[in-house]
């Protein structure tokens, strides 16, 4: 028997207990193009394919070659068969032909609005909204770029703060950067976005430190100039037009700790320890709040931004098509706002139980946009997909949430930094730096959340769980395929797999 005739399981298991995982790519059988967001199930565990159609499943000791792998996706025929019958690392799904399903033929002929009303009526019956423990994986991608950094130096009474120096500072600021954060954990909670608890299991950060602003070196440059030209008891007035802010010189960090002063040194060490503790708490808190915000904005909750289920009268609804998930008939309803609502898209509704199994959405106008006194903000992008699937308790729950957000910030204003000192006789004003700034910055943030398992719990279990904030993400300058070995995650895309730092720096 040649290698190509071996089962996929044998190929991926290796020999003598080496890495055990099942990896494959799912393609359209006709077009040979990848199919994203395919639901993959193995022994009641859920996975989802990434935008390139790829998935990886970890195989533990309980998995047998005869256990079946099930794949399902809207518009495609479902596929289910034992693992040992998959003989290639490519899986093809054929499109499902649109036929008159008996469910649709015999059911009442619903209007789009009536279908939405049935969805809203059956939310409690269809979806698990009580306390639960969810094993999940969250990948966050942050891309930042500088669009414009123009300025005019109007006045500087400190020679060192000249155009040459300011240009050198601007050159140190990276024009673009990409930052990935990945976490695996258990989220405890119900439908309240603010009442969530997170048990972090593992986390990573992937980015190029050489493309990050070196605040320490920048601070060192500024401090050297400040110490040579500014009195330690001075304070600074930062003004931009009619606005002003007072900053003491101590706040600029120009004080030093004498290493021979044991008391001062001990205080400094305690401060650093406290900062590290706060950093751990902040990381955990930020991840918990991010997950809470994603969950709280699901379309099955009344306060959601995607409120078509609760306020259908505000939308033009169109029954676009029928499709299938396996043998289940699905209504495809398009929605567009009549007036001031922010999102349009499609919802896919199971015709049997009236559960929303997927929503695709995108904004039709900026979510926030203002321009005042030279400061502007434009949150111009919010688009994504939300997928639900049925669990072991016959209730639907979130399986996958993907959203991409984009914004642009502009600053076009005069800025003055004025040194003042109340202990100097005569004029309090000592030095002044005056600029006219015209800058713009853009960013896109993407959040991918996959929920592998959901276990219902009671309020006592929720109350008894205590968060542990001691875990920080592991920094990686280059993509490391071994970091998540032994854990289920959503398969990284090509950009992540090929990510490398220009210069590898220490942690």
Short mmCIF file of C-alpha atoms in Angstrom, two decimals:
data_model
loop_
_atom_site.label_atom_id
_atom_site.label_comp_id
_atom_site.label_asym_id
_atom_site.label_seq_id
_atom_site.Cartn_x
_atom_site.Cartn_y
_atom_site.Cartn_z
CA UNK A 1 0.00 0.00 0.00
CA UNK A 2 1.46 3.39 -1.00
CA UNK A 3 1.30 6.51 1.17
CA UNK A 4 -1.40 8.11 -0.98
CA UNK A 5 -3.65 5.13 -0.27
CA UNK A 6 -3.32 5.42 3.49
CA UNK A 7 -6.24 6.93 5.36
CA UNK A 8 -6.05 10.56 6.37
CA UNK A 9 -6.07 9.50 10.00
CA UNK A 10 -2.95 7.38 9.55
CA UNK A 11 -1.18 10.23 7.79
CA UNK A 12 -1.83 12.75 10.52
CA UNK A 13 -1.39 10.58 13.56
CA UNK A 14 2.18 9.73 12.70
CA UNK A 15 3.98 7.02 14.62
CA UNK A 16 4.42 6.12 18.29
CA UNK A 17 2.06 8.75 19.66
CA UNK A 18 3.40 11.85 17.95
CA UNK A 19 1.20 14.92 17.35
CA UNK A 20 -2.38 13.78 16.85
CA UNK A 21 -4.53 16.09 14.81
CA UNK A 22 -6.82 16.06 11.81
CA UNK A 23 -6.15 18.88 9.32
CA UNK A 24 -7.92 19.48 6.05
CA UNK A 25 -9.22 22.09 3.62
CA UNK A 26 -12.85 22.15 2.44
CA UNK A 27 -13.45 23.07 -1.20
CA UNK A 28 -16.47 23.58 -3.44
CA UNK A 29 -16.61 20.43 -5.58
CA UNK A 30 -17.46 22.41 -8.73
CA UNK A 31 -15.37 25.58 -8.45
CA UNK A 32 -12.55 24.09 -6.31
CA UNK A 33 -12.65 27.31 -4.25
CA UNK A 34 -12.34 27.23 -0.43
CA UNK A 35 -15.58 27.27 1.56
CA UNK A 36 -15.30 29.46 4.69
CA UNK A 37 -17.30 29.02 7.90
CA UNK A 38 -18.14 25.33 7.42
CA UNK A 39 -19.30 23.76 10.67
CA UNK A 40 -17.26 20.66 11.45
CA UNK A 41 -18.29 18.27 14.22
CA UNK A 42 -16.51 15.29 15.71
CA UNK A 43 -17.94 13.43 18.72
CA UNK A 44 -20.11 16.42 19.67
CA UNK A 45 -17.20 18.85 19.50
CA UNK A 46 -17.56 21.78 17.13
CA UNK A 47 -15.06 23.50 14.84
CA UNK A 48 -15.34 26.03 12.03
CA UNK A 49 -13.26 26.49 8.88
CA UNK A 50 -11.39 29.76 8.46
CA UNK A 51 -11.74 32.09 5.46
CA UNK A 52 -9.42 29.79 3.52
CA UNK A 53 -11.62 26.75 4.18
CA UNK A 54 -9.08 25.17 6.55
CA UNK A 55 -9.63 23.48 9.89
CA UNK A 56 -7.65 21.43 12.37
CA UNK A 57 -9.11 19.08 14.98
CA UNK A 58 -7.14 17.77 17.92
CA UNK A 59 -7.58 14.03 18.37
CA UNK A 60 -7.44 12.71 21.92
CA UNK A 61 -7.39 9.12 23.13
CA UNK A 62 -11.16 8.79 22.93
CA UNK A 63 -11.23 9.23 19.13
CA UNK A 64 -11.54 6.06 17.05
CA UNK A 65 -10.98 5.60 13.32
CA UNK A 66 -14.64 4.63 12.98
CA UNK A 67 -15.90 7.86 14.61
CA UNK A 68 -17.66 10.08 12.10
CA UNK A 69 -16.77 13.57 10.99
CA UNK A 70 -19.73 15.75 9.99
CA UNK A 71 -19.53 18.87 7.82
CA UNK A 72 -22.38 21.27 7.09
CA UNK A 73 -22.67 24.68 5.45
CA UNK A 74 -25.50 26.80 4.09
CA UNK A 75 -26.10 26.02 0.42
CA UNK A 76 -24.09 22.78 0.43
CA UNK A 77 -24.94 19.13 0.90
CA UNK A 78 -23.89 17.92 4.33
CA UNK A 79 -21.22 15.27 4.59
CA UNK A 80 -20.73 12.70 7.31
CA UNK A 81 -18.61 9.58 7.35
CA UNK A 82 -16.01 7.77 9.50
CA UNK A 83 -12.58 9.37 9.72
CA UNK A 84 -10.87 6.39 8.14
CA UNK A 85 -12.86 6.93 4.95
CA UNK A 86 -11.25 10.35 4.37
CA UNK A 87 -8.31 9.36 2.18
CA UNK A 88 -7.11 12.83 1.19
CA UNK A 89 -6.44 16.06 3.07
CA UNK A 90 -8.93 17.86 0.83
CA UNK A 91 -12.68 17.52 1.39
CA UNK A 92 -15.10 18.48 -1.39
CA UNK A 93 -18.66 19.60 -0.71
CA UNK A 94 -21.21 19.73 -3.55
CA UNK A 95 -23.74 22.55 -3.74
CA UNK A 96 -27.23 21.54 -2.63
CA UNK A 97 -29.80 21.77 -5.40
CA UNK A 98 -32.80 23.98 -4.60
CA UNK A 99 -35.89 21.79 -4.57
CA UNK A 100 -39.40 22.17 -3.21
CA UNK A 101 -38.94 20.76 0.28
CA UNK A 102 -42.11 19.21 1.81
CA UNK A 103 -41.63 21.42 4.89
CA UNK A 104 -41.91 24.55 2.76
CA UNK A 105 -44.72 23.19 0.58
CA UNK A 106 -46.97 22.21 3.47
CA UNK A 107 -46.22 25.14 5.75
CA UNK A 108 -48.19 28.34 5.68
CA UNK A 109 -46.82 30.75 3.07
CA UNK A 110 -45.17 33.26 5.37
CA UNK A 111 -44.26 36.80 4.47
CA UNK A 112 -40.72 37.91 5.45
CA UNK A 113 -42.12 39.95 8.32
CA UNK A 114 -44.15 37.00 9.60
CA UNK A 115 -41.04 34.81 9.50
CA UNK A 116 -39.15 37.38 11.58
CA UNK A 117 -42.06 37.57 14.02
CA UNK A 118 -41.97 33.77 14.39
CA UNK A 119 -38.22 33.96 15.07
CA UNK A 120 -38.76 36.53 17.82
CA UNK A 121 -41.62 34.48 19.28
CA UNK A 122 -39.42 31.34 19.51
CA UNK A 123 -36.19 32.88 20.84
CA UNK A 124 -36.60 31.59 24.38
CA UNK A 125 -37.45 28.10 23.16
CA UNK A 126 -34.65 27.92 20.60
CA UNK A 127 -31.63 29.53 22.28
CA UNK A 128 -29.74 28.80 25.45
CA UNK A 129 -29.72 32.08 27.36
CA UNK A 130 -29.08 30.87 30.90
CA UNK A 131 -25.77 30.37 32.70
CA UNK A 132 -23.18 28.35 30.85
CA UNK A 133 -19.50 27.51 30.68
CA UNK A 134 -18.16 28.00 27.15
CA UNK A 135 -14.79 26.76 25.89
CA UNK A 136 -13.76 29.31 23.28
CA UNK A 137 -10.93 30.74 21.22
CA UNK A 138 -10.63 34.41 20.30
CA UNK A 139 -8.26 35.82 17.69
CA UNK A 140 -7.90 39.60 17.45
CA UNK A 141 -6.11 41.28 14.55
CA UNK A 142 -5.17 44.94 14.81
CA UNK A 143 -3.77 46.82 11.82
CA UNK A 144 -2.68 50.43 12.23
CA UNK A 145 -1.37 52.87 9.66
CA UNK A 146 -0.34 56.51 9.60
CA UNK A 147 -2.08 58.35 6.79
CA UNK A 148 -0.55 61.78 7.32
CA UNK A 149 1.89 63.46 9.76
CA UNK A 150 2.28 67.04 8.56
CA UNK A 151 3.22 69.87 10.92
CA UNK A 152 4.54 73.42 10.92
CA UNK A 153 6.92 74.58 13.65
CA UNK A 154 5.77 78.07 14.59
CA UNK A 155 7.97 78.78 17.60
CA UNK A 156 10.48 77.06 19.90
CA UNK A 157 12.44 78.80 22.69
CA UNK A 158 14.42 75.61 23.35
CA UNK A 159 16.99 75.20 20.60
CA UNK A 160 17.01 71.41 20.89
CA UNK A 161 13.32 71.28 20.04
CA UNK A 162 13.88 72.21 16.43
CA UNK A 163 12.53 70.90 13.13
CA UNK A 164 15.40 68.46 12.74
CA UNK A 165 14.63 66.91 16.13
CA UNK A 166 10.87 66.74 15.52
CA UNK A 167 11.43 65.18 12.08
CA UNK A 168 13.65 62.54 13.70
CA UNK A 169 10.89 61.77 16.20
CA UNK A 170 8.33 61.36 13.42
CA UNK A 171 10.68 59.04 11.54
CA UNK A 172 10.79 56.71 14.56
CA UNK A 173 7.01 56.24 14.44
CA UNK A 174 6.17 53.11 12.35
CA UNK A 175 4.00 53.91 9.35
CA UNK A 176 2.10 50.63 9.68
CA UNK A 177 1.95 47.66 12.02
CA UNK A 178 -0.01 44.45 12.54
CA UNK A 179 -0.69 42.93 15.93
CA UNK A 180 -2.31 39.53 16.64
CA UNK A 181 -3.64 38.43 20.02
CA UNK A 182 -5.00 34.92 20.60
CA UNK A 183 -6.60 33.52 23.74
CA UNK A 184 -8.09 30.18 24.75
CA UNK A 185 -10.29 30.03 27.81
CA UNK A 186 -13.57 29.22 29.52
CA UNK A 187 -16.18 31.96 29.75
CA UNK A 188 -18.75 31.74 32.56
CA UNK A 189 -21.95 33.76 32.36
CA UNK A 190 -25.43 34.21 30.93
CA UNK A 191 -26.87 36.88 28.63
CA UNK A 192 -25.69 39.93 30.62
CA UNK A 193 -22.55 41.22 28.86
CA UNK A 194 -21.22 42.77 32.07
CA UNK A 195 -21.69 39.66 34.21
CA UNK A 196 -19.03 37.46 32.65
CA UNK A 197 -16.08 35.63 34.21
CA UNK A 198 -13.06 34.41 32.26
CA UNK A 199 -10.69 31.56 33.03
CA UNK A 200 -7.70 32.12 30.74
CA UNK A 201 -5.90 28.91 29.72
CA UNK A 202 -3.34 30.19 27.25
CA UNK A 203 -2.63 33.37 25.29
CA UNK A 204 -0.18 34.71 22.73
CA UNK A 205 0.83 37.96 21.08
CA UNK A 206 2.34 37.96 17.60
CA UNK A 207 3.86 41.18 16.33
CA UNK A 208 7.08 42.80 15.16
CA UNK A 209 8.65 44.77 18.00
CA UNK A 210 10.90 46.56 15.55
CA UNK A 211 7.76 48.13 14.05
CA UNK A 212 6.47 49.34 17.38
CA UNK A 213 7.21 52.80 18.74
CA UNK A 214 10.10 52.58 21.21
CA UNK A 215 8.66 54.72 24.00
CA UNK A 216 11.71 54.23 26.24
CA UNK A 217 14.13 55.64 23.67
CA UNK A 218 11.74 58.46 22.83
CA UNK A 219 11.29 59.28 26.49
CA UNK A 220 15.07 59.23 26.95
CA UNK A 221 15.50 61.78 24.16
CA UNK A 222 12.86 64.09 25.61
CA UNK A 223 14.09 63.72 29.18
CA UNK A 224 17.63 64.67 28.18
CA UNK A 225 16.38 67.90 26.64
CA UNK A 226 13.91 68.59 29.46
CA UNK A 227 16.53 68.12 32.19
CA UNK A 228 18.92 70.51 30.44
CA UNK A 229 16.36 73.25 29.84
CA UNK A 230 13.47 72.94 32.27
CA UNK A 231 13.28 73.62 36.01
CA UNK A 232 12.18 70.64 38.10
CA UNK A 233 9.47 72.67 39.87
CA UNK A 234 7.94 73.90 36.63
CA UNK A 235 4.61 72.86 35.23
CA UNK A 236 3.44 72.73 31.64
CA UNK A 237 0.36 74.12 30.00
CA UNK A 238 -0.63 72.25 26.86
CA UNK A 239 -3.03 74.30 24.78
CA UNK A 240 -4.84 73.55 21.55
CA UNK A 241 -7.00 76.51 20.64
CA UNK A 242 -9.33 77.17 23.56
CA UNK A 243 -8.39 73.98 25.38
CA UNK A 244 -5.65 73.73 28.00
CA UNK A 245 -4.23 71.02 30.28
CA UNK A 246 -1.78 71.41 33.14
CA UNK A 247 1.01 68.82 33.60
CA UNK A 248 3.63 68.90 36.36
CA UNK A 249 7.22 68.27 35.33
CA UNK A 250 7.22 65.23 37.61
CA UNK A 251 4.56 63.66 35.40
CA UNK A 252 7.00 63.66 32.49
CA UNK A 253 9.14 61.12 34.32
CA UNK A 254 12.28 63.25 34.68
CA UNK A 255 12.97 62.22 38.26
CA UNK A 256 15.52 59.48 38.99
CA UNK A 257 15.93 56.92 41.74
CA UNK A 258 19.27 56.86 43.58
CA UNK A 259 20.30 53.20 43.76
CA UNK A 260 22.17 53.92 47.01
CA UNK A 261 18.90 54.93 48.67
CA UNK A 262 17.57 51.57 49.86
CA UNK A 263 14.15 52.94 50.81
CA UNK A 264 13.63 54.65 47.47
CA UNK A 265 14.87 51.58 45.60
CA UNK A 266 12.51 49.31 47.52
CA UNK A 267 9.60 51.60 46.68
CA UNK A 268 10.57 51.54 43.03
CA UNK A 269 10.69 47.72 43.02
CA UNK A 270 7.30 47.55 44.73
CA UNK A 271 5.94 49.96 42.13
CA UNK A 272 7.22 47.76 39.29
CA UNK A 273 5.70 44.69 40.93
CA UNK A 274 2.38 46.48 41.28
CA UNK A 275 2.52 47.57 37.64
CA UNK A 276 3.10 43.96 36.57
CA UNK A 277 0.12 42.82 38.64
CA UNK A 278 -2.02 45.55 37.10
CA UNK A 279 -0.86 44.54 33.62
CA UNK A 280 -2.03 40.98 34.25
CA UNK A 281 -5.36 42.17 35.57
CA UNK A 282 -5.74 44.59 32.68
CA UNK A 283 -5.10 41.89 30.08
CA UNK A 284 -7.64 39.53 31.63
CA UNK A 285 -10.13 42.37 32.14
CA UNK A 286 -9.79 43.57 28.55
CA UNK A 287 -10.31 40.07 27.13
CA UNK A 288 -13.31 39.47 29.37
CA UNK A 289 -14.89 42.80 28.37
CA UNK A 290 -14.22 42.11 24.68
CA UNK A 291 -15.96 38.72 24.92
CA UNK A 292 -18.81 40.27 26.92
CA UNK A 293 -19.33 42.96 24.29
CA UNK A 294 -19.40 40.38 21.49
CA UNK A 295 -21.89 38.20 23.33
CA UNK A 296 -24.06 41.12 24.42
CA UNK A 297 -24.42 42.25 20.80
CA UNK A 298 -25.79 38.99 19.43
CA UNK A 299 -28.94 39.51 17.32
CA UNK A 300 -30.99 37.30 19.68
CA UNK A 301 -30.77 39.95 22.43
CA UNK A 302 -32.99 43.01 22.47
CA UNK A 303 -30.22 45.62 22.96
CA UNK A 304 -28.26 44.45 19.92
CA UNK A 305 -27.09 46.78 17.15
CA UNK A 306 -28.53 44.25 14.70
CA UNK A 307 -32.11 44.75 15.89
CA UNK A 308 -34.03 43.45 12.87
CA UNK A 309 -35.61 40.65 14.94
CA UNK A 310 -37.08 43.07 17.47
CA UNK A 311 -37.85 46.04 15.21
CA UNK A 312 -38.65 44.55 11.80
CA UNK A 313 -40.86 47.52 10.94
CA UNK A 314 -37.74 49.66 10.58
CA UNK A 315 -36.44 47.51 7.72
CA UNK A 316 -37.35 46.56 4.19
CA UNK A 317 -37.51 42.77 4.28
CA UNK A 318 -37.18 40.57 1.20
CA UNK A 319 -37.52 36.81 1.00
CA UNK A 320 -34.55 36.32 -1.32
CA UNK A 321 -34.35 32.56 -1.57
CA UNK A 322 -34.61 29.12 -0.04
CA UNK A 323 -31.51 27.11 0.67
CA UNK A 324 -30.45 24.14 2.75
CA UNK A 325 -28.22 23.07 5.57
CA UNK A 326 -28.16 19.36 4.88
CA UNK A 327 -31.83 18.38 4.62
CA UNK A 328 -33.05 21.38 6.63
CA UNK A 329 -34.80 24.02 4.55
CA UNK A 330 -33.73 27.57 5.29
CA UNK A 331 -35.35 30.91 4.48
CA UNK A 332 -32.94 33.60 3.24
CA UNK A 333 -34.23 37.05 4.18
CA UNK A 334 -32.50 40.24 3.12
CA UNK A 335 -32.91 43.34 5.23
CA UNK A 336 -32.16 47.01 4.57
CA UNK A 337 -32.95 49.96 6.84
CA UNK A 338 -35.81 52.22 5.83
CA UNK A 339 -34.36 55.24 7.59
CA UNK A 340 -31.82 55.62 10.38
CA UNK A 341 -30.82 52.03 11.24
CA UNK A 342 -27.16 51.29 10.62
CA UNK A 343 -26.97 47.76 9.21
CA UNK A 344 -28.12 45.74 6.23
CA UNK A 345 -27.57 42.07 5.49
CA UNK A 346 -29.11 38.62 5.35
CA UNK A 347 -30.52 36.29 7.95
CA UNK A 348 -30.89 32.55 7.46
CA UNK A 349 -33.87 31.03 9.28
CA UNK A 350 -34.58 27.33 9.78
CA UNK A 351 -38.07 26.79 8.31
CA UNK A 352 -38.87 24.05 10.83
CA UNK A 353 -38.20 25.73 14.20
CA UNK A 354 -37.73 29.38 13.09
CA UNK A 355 -34.25 29.67 14.55
CA UNK A 356 -31.77 32.10 13.05
CA UNK A 357 -28.76 29.97 12.18
CA UNK A 358 -26.70 32.71 10.56
CA UNK A 359 -26.61 36.47 10.05
CA UNK A 360 -24.35 38.35 7.63
CA UNK A 361 -24.24 42.10 8.19
CA UNK A 362 -22.52 45.31 7.13
CA UNK A 363 -23.02 48.95 7.99
CA UNK A 364 -24.72 51.24 5.48
CA UNK A 365 -23.41 54.46 7.04
CA UNK A 366 -20.64 55.38 9.49
CA UNK A 367 -21.40 54.18 13.01
CA UNK A 368 -19.91 57.37 14.40
CA UNK A 369 -18.78 60.42 12.53
CA UNK A 370 -17.98 63.89 13.78
CA UNK A 371 -15.72 66.80 13.07
CA UNK A 372 -15.27 69.57 15.63
CA UNK A 373 -12.58 72.21 15.93
CA UNK A 374 -10.14 70.26 13.78
CA UNK A 375 -10.65 66.86 15.46
CA UNK A 376 -12.44 64.21 13.39
CA UNK A 377 -13.53 60.61 13.85
CA UNK A 378 -15.03 58.31 11.23
CA UNK A 379 -15.99 54.76 12.24
CA UNK A 380 -16.65 53.77 8.66
CA UNK A 381 -16.67 49.95 8.74
CA UNK A 382 -18.42 47.18 10.66
CA UNK A 383 -19.15 43.95 8.81
CA UNK A 384 -19.15 40.28 9.62
CA UNK A 385 -21.00 37.01 10.16
CA UNK A 386 -22.60 35.31 13.15
CA UNK A 387 -23.31 31.58 13.13
CA UNK A 388 -25.41 29.55 15.58
CA UNK A 389 -25.59 25.78 15.89
CA UNK A 390 -27.58 23.33 17.97
CA UNK A 391 -25.90 21.75 20.99
CA UNK A 392 -26.44 18.51 22.87
CA UNK A 393 -29.30 20.08 24.85
CA UNK A 394 -31.18 20.75 21.56
CA UNK A 395 -30.75 24.49 22.11
CA UNK A 396 -28.93 26.77 19.69
CA UNK A 397 -25.88 28.69 20.85
CA UNK A 398 -23.17 30.84 19.28
CA UNK A 399 -20.67 28.84 17.24
CA UNK A 400 -18.78 31.57 15.39
CA UNK A 401 -18.59 35.36 15.40
CA UNK A 402 -16.49 37.30 12.90
CA UNK A 403 -16.49 41.09 12.75
CA UNK A 404 -14.16 43.61 11.14
CA UNK A 405 -14.18 47.25 12.21
CA UNK A 406 -12.45 50.24 10.66
CA UNK A 407 -11.97 53.84 11.73
CA UNK A 408 -10.06 56.98 10.80
CA UNK A 409 -8.98 59.72 13.22
CA UNK A 410 -7.83 63.17 12.14
CA UNK A 411 -6.21 66.02 14.07
CA UNK A 412 -5.75 69.43 12.44
CA UNK A 413 -5.14 72.02 15.13
CA UNK A 414 -2.57 74.39 16.60
CA UNK A 415 -0.74 73.03 19.67
CA UNK A 416 1.24 74.99 22.27
CA UNK A 417 3.33 73.57 25.11
CA UNK A 418 4.22 76.31 27.60
CA UNK A 419 6.54 75.92 30.58
CA UNK A 420 5.51 77.96 33.62
CA UNK A 421 7.07 78.33 37.06
CA UNK A 422 5.35 80.06 39.96
CA UNK A 423 8.58 80.25 41.97
CA UNK A 424 10.38 82.47 39.45
CA UNK A 425 10.08 86.20 39.97
CA UNK A 426 8.50 88.16 37.17
CA UNK A 427 6.82 86.34 34.32
CA UNK A 428 5.87 82.75 35.09
CA UNK A 429 6.22 81.79 31.43
CA UNK A 430 9.63 80.21 30.81
CA UNK A 431 9.62 78.32 27.48
CA UNK A 432 7.23 77.68 24.63
CA UNK A 433 6.86 75.19 21.80
CA UNK A 434 4.22 76.09 19.23
CA UNK A 435 3.12 73.81 16.37
CA UNK A 436 0.41 73.53 13.77
CA UNK A 437 -0.41 69.83 13.38
CA UNK A 438 -2.22 68.08 10.52
CA UNK A 439 -2.25 64.32 11.16
CA UNK A 440 -4.49 61.36 10.31
CA UNK A 441 -4.45 57.76 11.49
CA UNK A 442 -6.35 54.67 10.38
CA UNK A 443 -6.94 51.26 11.87
CA UNK A 444 -8.87 48.06 11.17
CA UNK A 445 -9.64 45.57 13.93
CA UNK A 446 -10.90 42.05 13.37
CA UNK A 447 -12.36 39.71 15.97
CA UNK A 448 -12.82 35.98 15.32
CA UNK A 449 -14.53 33.98 18.05
CA UNK A 450 -15.21 30.25 17.87
CA UNK A 451 -17.10 28.40 20.61
CA UNK A 452 -16.19 24.71 20.79
CA UNK A 453 -18.38 23.51 23.66
CA UNK A 454 -21.17 24.90 25.82
CA UNK A 455 -22.10 23.31 29.14
CA UNK A 456 -25.17 24.66 30.97
CA UNK A 457 -24.41 25.53 34.62
CA UNK A 458 -26.47 26.89 37.49
CA UNK A 459 -26.09 30.24 39.23
CA UNK A 460 -24.30 28.58 42.16
CA UNK A 461 -21.52 27.27 39.89
CA UNK A 462 -21.22 30.70 38.31
CA UNK A 463 -20.99 32.46 41.68
CA UNK A 464 -18.47 29.93 43.01
CA UNK A 465 -16.02 30.43 40.15
CA UNK A 466 -13.22 32.89 40.93
CA UNK A 467 -11.13 34.44 38.18
CA UNK A 468 -7.37 33.95 38.07
CA UNK A 469 -5.59 37.00 36.66
CA UNK A 470 -2.02 35.66 36.67
CA UNK A 471 -1.71 34.75 33.00
CA UNK A 472 -0.05 37.03 30.46
CA UNK A 473 0.26 36.37 26.71
CA UNK A 474 3.45 34.79 25.38
CA UNK A 475 5.21 37.11 22.93
CA UNK A 476 6.16 35.60 19.57
CA UNK A 477 8.22 37.54 16.98
CA UNK A 478 7.41 34.89 14.35
CA UNK A 479 4.53 32.49 13.88
CA UNK A 480 5.14 29.31 15.88
CA UNK A 481 3.02 26.35 14.72
CA UNK A 482 3.86 24.42 17.91
CA UNK A 483 2.53 27.00 20.37
CA UNK A 484 -1.07 25.76 20.23
CA UNK A 485 -0.17 22.08 19.88
CA UNK A 486 -2.60 20.02 21.94
CA UNK A 487 -5.36 22.66 21.81
CA UNK A 488 -8.26 23.28 19.45
CA UNK A 489 -8.17 26.69 17.77
CA UNK A 490 -9.48 28.19 14.55
CA UNK A 491 -6.89 27.50 11.86
CA UNK A 492 -4.62 30.53 11.23
CA UNK A 493 -4.75 32.06 7.75
CA UNK A 494 -1.82 32.37 5.37
CA UNK A 495 -0.90 35.88 6.57
CA UNK A 496 -0.45 34.64 10.14
CA UNK A 497 1.48 31.53 9.15
CA UNK A 498 3.90 33.62 7.10
CA UNK A 499 4.30 36.38 9.70
CA UNK A 500 7.93 37.10 10.60
CA UNK A 501 9.59 40.03 12.38
CA UNK A 502 12.15 42.12 10.52
CA UNK A 503 14.39 42.01 13.58
CA UNK A 504 13.95 39.44 16.33
CA UNK A 505 14.10 41.16 19.71
CA UNK A 506 14.02 39.82 23.21
CA UNK A 507 10.85 39.76 25.24
#
